[in-house]
Amino acid sequence: MKDRAGRFETAEGGTIFLDEVGEIPLDIQNKLLRVLQDKRFERVGDDRTRRANVRVVAATNRNLKKEALRAKFREDLFYRLNVFSDPSSAAARADG
């Protein structure tokens, strides 16, 4: 099998854009939270832990705060991602 860099490795030292982050399944949200908190990850099928030095920009059309309250999105991941929120977004306008 060919050794191939994943998204976080490719974005090393730069920015990774996660589109439709509200669609990520709960089990994958757990892994994403680990990368954001610990800045570490493992490649699929690898046991070596790697470091991730990336800035994350995430977007969604869902209201993640409501999704977190309904246990459809990890609340801790919501707060980790919600450092800056665009109040002009569709989800924010739906709250108003």
N, CA and C of each residue as an Amber inpcrd file, in Angstrom:
protein
   288
   0.8460000  -1.1860000   0.0000000   0.0000000   0.0000000   0.0000000
   0.8890000   1.2460000   0.0000000   0.5360000   2.2080000  -0.8010000
   1.3220000   3.4290000  -0.9300000   1.1290000   4.3230000   0.2860000
   2.2340000   4.8890000   0.7920000   2.2000000   5.8280000   1.9090000
   1.6910000   7.1700000   1.3870000   0.5310000   7.5920000   1.8590000
  -0.0950000   8.8030000   1.3300000  -0.4730000   9.7480000   2.4570000
  -0.1410000  11.0180000   2.2800000  -0.4710000  12.0270000   3.2900000
  -1.9640000  12.3160000   3.2710000  -2.5340000  12.4780000   4.4650000
  -3.9400000  12.8330000   4.5810000  -4.1370000  14.3380000   4.5680000
  -5.3540000  14.7700000   4.8060000  -5.6990000  16.1890000   4.7290000
  -4.9270000  17.0470000   5.7440000  -4.8190000  16.5680000   6.9710000
  -4.1260000  17.3610000   7.9880000  -2.6270000  17.4380000   7.7050000
  -2.0480000  16.3720000   7.2060000  -0.6320000  16.4240000   6.8380000
  -0.4000000  17.3700000   5.6680000  -1.2790000  17.3270000   4.6970000
  -1.1540000  18.1890000   3.5270000  -1.2810000  19.6600000   3.9100000
  -2.1150000  19.9510000   4.9030000  -2.3390000  21.3400000   5.3370000
  -1.3140000  21.8070000   6.3600000  -0.3400000  20.9830000   6.6900000
   0.6470000  21.3160000   7.7220000   1.1970000  22.7350000   7.5590000
   1.0820000  23.5180000   8.6430000   1.5760000  24.8910000   8.6390000
   0.6370000  25.8770000   7.9690000  -0.5010000  25.4020000   7.5080000
  -1.4470000  26.2610000   6.7990000  -2.8540000  26.1290000   7.3470000
  -3.8180000  26.1790000   6.4570000  -5.2320000  26.1640000   6.8300000
  -5.9370000  25.0010000   6.1570000  -6.8140000  24.3440000   6.9030000
  -7.6650000  23.2990000   6.3410000  -9.1060000  23.7810000   6.4300000
  -9.8600000  23.6180000   5.3640000 -11.2630000  24.0300000   5.3140000
 -12.1370000  22.7970000   5.3980000 -12.9940000  22.7500000   6.4120000
 -13.9320000  21.6420000   6.5880000 -15.3190000  22.1310000   6.2140000
 -15.7820000  21.7570000   5.0360000 -17.0960000  22.1700000   4.5610000
 -18.1520000  21.2040000   5.0790000 -19.3010000  21.7350000   5.4270000
 -20.4320000  20.9470000   5.9480000 -20.0090000  20.0970000   7.1400000
 -19.3610000  20.7350000   8.1060000 -18.8930000  20.0420000   9.3040000
 -20.0660000  19.4340000  10.0850000 -21.2660000  19.9650000   9.9180000
 -22.4430000  19.4230000  10.5920000 -22.8550000  18.0550000  10.0860000
 -22.3080000  17.6370000   8.9620000 -22.6220000  16.3290000   8.3770000
 -21.6850000  15.2240000   8.8680000 -20.6580000  15.5880000   9.6170000
 -19.6760000  14.6010000  10.0710000 -20.3200000  13.6780000  11.1100000
 -20.2190000  12.3560000  10.9210000 -20.7900000  11.4120000  11.8940000
 -20.1480000  11.5760000  13.2730000 -20.9030000  11.2490000  14.3230000
 -20.4360000  11.4180000  15.7040000 -19.1100000  10.7150000  15.9820000
 -18.9120000   9.5120000  15.4440000 -17.6630000   8.7970000  15.7180000
 -16.4590000   9.5070000  15.0950000 -16.6490000  10.1710000  13.9820000
 -15.5690000  10.9320000  13.3610000 -15.3850000  12.2710000  14.0720000
 -16.4670000  12.8330000  14.6050000 -16.3660000  14.0800000  15.3720000
 -15.4100000  13.9030000  16.5470000 -15.4450000  12.7380000  17.1590000
 -14.5530000  12.4340000  18.2770000 -13.0880000  12.5240000  17.8430000
 -12.7890000  11.9940000  16.6710000 -11.4210000  12.0280000  16.1530000
 -11.0140000  13.4480000  15.7850000 -11.9400000  14.1990000  15.2080000
 -11.6560000  15.5920000  14.8590000 -11.3820000  16.4110000  16.1170000
 -12.1710000  16.1870000  17.1490000 -11.9640000  16.8940000  18.4110000
 -10.5700000  16.6030000  18.9720000 -10.1300000  15.3800000  18.8770000
  -8.7900000  15.0160000  19.3690000  -7.7140000  15.8000000  18.6150000
  -7.8550000  15.8970000  17.3010000  -6.8620000  16.6440000  16.5140000
  -6.8690000  18.1130000  16.9240000  -8.0550000  18.6810000  17.1430000
  -8.1480000  20.0900000  17.5060000  -7.5860000  20.3570000  18.9080000
  -7.8540000  19.4700000  19.8390000  -7.4080000  19.6650000  21.2260000
  -5.9410000  19.3100000  21.4220000  -5.5570000  18.1430000  20.9360000
  -4.2240000  17.6120000  21.2040000  -3.2250000  17.8880000  20.0880000
  -3.7390000  18.2970000  18.9190000  -2.9030000  18.5270000  17.7380000
  -2.1330000  17.2690000  17.3520000  -2.7950000  16.1180000  17.4910000
  -2.1930000  14.8300000  17.1640000  -3.2080000  13.9600000  16.4190000
  -2.6980000  13.0750000  15.5790000  -3.5580000  12.1510000  14.8500000
  -2.7500000  10.9460000  14.3960000  -3.4460000   9.8960000  13.9980000
  -2.8200000   8.7260000  13.3960000  -3.4310000   8.5260000  12.0170000
  -2.6080000   8.1290000  11.0710000  -3.1300000   7.7470000   9.7580000
  -3.9410000   6.4710000   9.9090000  -4.8760000   6.2410000   8.9990000
  -5.6660000   5.0160000   9.0030000  -4.7090000   3.8320000   8.8550000
  -4.8090000   2.8780000   9.7590000  -3.9810000   1.6840000   9.7200000
  -2.5670000   1.8720000  10.2350000  -2.2460000   3.0310000  10.7700000
  -0.9000000   3.3110000  11.2670000  -0.9610000   3.4410000  12.7840000
   0.1220000   3.1090000  13.4620000   0.1460000   3.2570000  14.9130000
   1.0510000   4.4010000  15.3560000   1.6350000   5.1030000  14.4070000
   2.5080000   6.2420000  14.7210000   1.6660000   7.5110000  14.8770000
   1.8440000   8.1990000  15.9930000   1.1380000   9.4510000  16.2260000
   1.9000000  10.5790000  15.5530000   1.1660000  11.4160000  14.8360000
   1.7590000  12.5390000  14.1220000   1.2160000  13.8450000  14.6920000
   1.9690000  14.9090000  14.5230000   1.5530000  16.2420000  15.0020000
   0.8490000  16.9810000  13.8850000  -0.1080000  17.8210000  14.2600000
  -0.8480000  18.6390000  13.2960000  -0.7470000  20.1010000  13.6980000
  -0.1300000  20.8910000  12.8460000  -0.0330000  22.3320000  13.0680000
  -0.8240000  23.0100000  11.9520000  -2.1340000  23.1010000  12.1420000
  -3.0090000  23.6700000  11.1180000  -4.0400000  24.5990000  11.7460000
  -4.4810000  25.5440000  10.9690000  -5.6080000  26.4020000  11.3480000
  -6.8300000  25.7770000  10.6820000  -7.9360000  25.6910000  11.4100000
  -9.1420000  25.0600000  10.8870000 -10.2210000  26.1110000  10.6590000
 -10.7700000  26.1030000   9.4550000 -11.9330000  26.9160000   9.1230000
 -13.0320000  25.9200000   8.7820000 -14.1800000  26.0450000   9.4580000
 -15.2770000  25.1000000   9.2500000 -16.5390000  25.8510000   8.8560000
 -17.3500000  25.2070000   8.0210000 -18.6030000  25.8100000   7.5740000
 -19.7060000  24.7600000   7.5980000 -20.9210000  25.2380000   7.7840000
 -22.0840000  24.3580000   7.7360000 -23.3250000  25.2060000   7.5310000
 -24.3690000  24.5810000   7.0400000 -25.6500000  25.2810000   6.9370000
 -26.5800000  24.8800000   8.0800000 -26.0910000  24.0490000   8.9730000
 -26.8790000  23.6080000  10.1260000 -26.6370000  24.5200000  11.3160000
 -27.5900000  24.5480000  12.2070000 -27.4340000  25.2590000  13.4680000
 -26.7910000  24.2810000  14.4510000 -25.4810000  24.3540000  14.5760000
 -24.7570000  23.3700000  15.3820000 -25.0720000  23.4740000  16.8640000
 -25.4480000  24.6540000  17.3270000 -25.8300000  24.7930000  18.7350000
 -27.0730000  23.9490000  19.0170000 -28.0530000  24.0300000  18.1430000
 -29.2660000  23.2110000  18.3060000 -28.9610000  21.7310000  18.1260000
 -28.0960000  21.4280000  17.1560000 -27.7140000  20.0290000  16.9340000
 -27.0070000  19.4710000  18.1760000 -26.1840000  20.2850000  18.8250000
 -25.5000000  19.8470000  20.0420000 -26.5010000  19.6040000  21.1700000
 -27.4890000  20.4720000  21.2970000 -28.5100000  20.2920000  22.3340000
 -29.3190000  19.0160000  22.1160000 -29.4550000  18.5930000  20.8690000
 -30.1850000  17.3610000  20.5310000 -29.2660000  16.1440000  20.4580000
 -28.0010000  16.3310000  20.8520000 -26.9950000  15.2560000  20.8460000
 -26.7340000  14.7160000  19.4370000 -26.9080000  15.5470000  18.4310000
 -26.6170000  15.1660000  17.0470000 -25.2460000  15.6850000  16.6280000
 -24.6610000  16.5640000  17.4570000 -23.3240000  17.1060000  17.2260000
 -22.6700000  17.2640000  18.5880000 -21.4090000  16.9010000  18.6820000
 -20.7110000  16.9750000  19.9770000 -20.6530000  18.4140000  20.4680000
 -21.1320000  18.6280000  21.6880000 -21.1370000  19.9720000  22.2540000
 -19.7220000  20.5080000  22.4390000 -18.7970000  19.6550000  22.8870000
 -17.4250000  20.1080000  23.0740000 -16.7600000  20.4750000  21.7450000
 -17.0970000  19.7640000  20.6870000 -16.5810000  20.1060000  19.3640000
 -17.1950000  21.4110000  18.8710000 -18.4810000  21.6030000  19.1450000
 -19.1370000  22.8630000  18.7790000 -18.4050000  24.0490000  19.4040000
 -18.1330000  23.9740000  20.7020000 -17.4520000  25.0910000  21.3740000
 -16.0070000  25.2450000  20.9020000 -15.3610000  24.1510000  20.5330000
 -13.9910000  24.2190000  20.0200000 -13.9690000  24.9100000  18.6470000
 -14.9780000  24.6400000  17.8340000 -15.0400000  25.2420000  16.4930000
 -15.6320000  26.6470000  16.4950000 -16.4520000  26.9600000  17.4790000
 -17.1970000  28.2180000  17.4900000 -16.3890000  29.3760000  18.0990000
 -15.1640000  29.5170000  17.6630000 -14.3170000  30.6020000  18.1400000
 -14.7370000  31.9040000  17.4710000 -15.0470000  31.8160000  16.1990000
 -15.5200000  32.9650000  15.4330000 -16.7270000  32.5030000  14.6380000
 -17.8190000  33.2420000  14.7500000 -19.0490000  32.8720000  14.0560000
 -19.5020000  34.0300000  13.1900000 -19.9580000  33.7320000  12.0030000
 -20.4400000  34.7560000  11.0770000 -21.9280000  34.9690000  11.3250000
 -22.3110000  36.1000000  11.9320000 -23.7220000  36.3320000  12.2470000
 -24.5950000  36.5250000  11.0240000 -24.0050000  36.7030000   9.8520000
 -24.8050000  36.8570000   8.6380000 -25.1270000  35.5270000   7.9800000
 -24.6620000  34.4260000   8.5790000 -24.8860000  33.1180000   7.9850000
 -26.3590000  32.7210000   8.0680000 -26.7430000  31.7850000   7.2280000
 -28.1320000  31.3100000   7.1920000 -28.5570000  30.7120000   8.5230000
 -27.6730000  29.9320000   9.1670000 -28.0100000  29.3140000  10.4440000
 -28.2350000  30.3690000  11.5220000 -27.4270000  31.4130000  11.5160000
 -27.5900000  32.4830000  12.5130000 -28.8870000  33.2500000  12.2820000
 -29.2320000  33.5000000  11.0250000 -30.4810000  34.2120000  10.7280000
 -31.6940000  33.3750000  11.1180000 -31.6000000  32.0560000  11.0400000
 -32.7080000  31.1800000  11.3960000 -33.0070000  31.2410000  12.9010000
 -31.9940000  31.5770000  13.6980000 -32.1780000  31.6920000  15.1480000
 -32.9640000  32.9370000  15.5270000 -32.8030000  34.0020000  14.7380000
 -33.3420000  35.3190000  15.0600000 -34.7960000  35.4020000  15.0640000
